[in-house]
Amino acid sequence: MRDLLVISIDSDGNNQSKTIDPFSSELLEKVVALSDKRLWDQKWRDNPELPRNEDDLLDLITKMSVGEFLRFFSPLIKSARESLIN
């Protein structure tokens, strides 16, 4: 995911710095909006080491492969029926 979410900025012509793409936050917001809070609460109970704030969650995501991202978030997504109701 780092290749998708992290961009290089040429700051002075020689040095490049890495920063998280501003759209990374939008991706995270959309995933969280589609997620079921009860499933997140259960995941945190089962894995207390998981990040609980946006910055740390973005850091975790950038280290994931696309497959890891899908395996991590897929079980947290609301059912289609529930998404239509909300």
XYZ file of C-alpha atoms in Angstrom:
86
model
C 0.000 0.000 0.000
C 2.981 2.276 0.477
C 3.317 2.517 -3.324
C -0.303 3.650 -3.511
C -0.435 5.967 -0.520
C 3.038 7.482 -0.139
C 4.403 10.051 -2.573
C 7.850 11.550 -3.019
C 8.262 15.307 -3.056
C 11.371 16.870 -4.582
C 12.025 19.536 -1.987
C 15.198 21.214 -3.247
C 16.127 19.550 -6.497
C 18.368 16.941 -4.859
C 16.559 15.631 -1.820
C 13.263 13.843 -1.963
C 11.053 13.544 1.056
C 8.282 11.014 1.509
C 4.836 12.023 2.649
C 1.464 10.333 2.850
C -0.736 11.221 -0.079
C -3.582 13.475 1.136
C -6.058 11.078 -0.468
C -4.927 8.381 1.987
C -7.052 10.026 4.661
C -10.043 9.998 2.321
C -9.528 6.285 1.672
C -9.369 5.611 5.391
C -12.462 7.739 6.062
C -14.446 5.831 3.425
C -13.360 2.444 4.740
C -14.232 3.432 8.305
C -17.601 4.832 7.169
C -18.406 1.483 5.552
C -17.247 -0.430 8.600
C -19.433 -1.776 11.366
C -18.438 -0.193 14.695
C -19.411 -3.352 16.583
C -16.970 -5.364 14.444
C -14.213 -2.795 15.117
C -14.898 -3.017 18.844
C -14.568 -6.803 18.662
C -11.355 -6.573 16.604
C -9.849 -4.188 19.201
C -10.836 -6.527 22.042
C -9.208 -9.443 20.201
C -6.147 -7.386 19.135
C -5.513 -4.618 21.686
C -2.260 -3.666 19.935
C -4.150 -2.339 16.895
C -4.043 1.439 16.448
C -7.016 3.459 17.597
C -6.292 6.794 15.962
C -6.192 7.892 12.331
C -2.455 8.626 12.081
C -1.416 5.282 13.533
C -3.984 3.460 11.402
C -2.617 5.169 8.269
C 0.873 4.087 9.298
C -0.352 0.489 9.664
C -2.078 0.605 6.271
C 0.997 1.900 4.421
C 2.912 -1.183 5.572
C 0.244 -3.566 4.226
C 0.099 -5.187 0.835
C -3.150 -4.735 -1.081
C -4.090 -8.313 -0.132
C -3.395 -7.663 3.553
C -5.489 -4.487 3.350
C -8.432 -6.430 1.902
C -8.093 -9.270 4.434
C -7.911 -6.760 7.299
C -10.868 -4.560 6.317
C -13.214 -6.973 4.517
C -14.494 -8.604 7.723
C -15.227 -5.150 9.168
C -17.459 -3.902 6.340
C -21.181 -3.606 6.983
C -23.419 -5.937 5.055
C -24.914 -4.459 1.865
C -28.391 -4.454 3.426
C -27.170 -2.616 6.514
C -25.301 -0.056 4.363
C -28.520 0.736 2.499
C -30.404 1.302 5.754
C -27.736 3.654 7.153
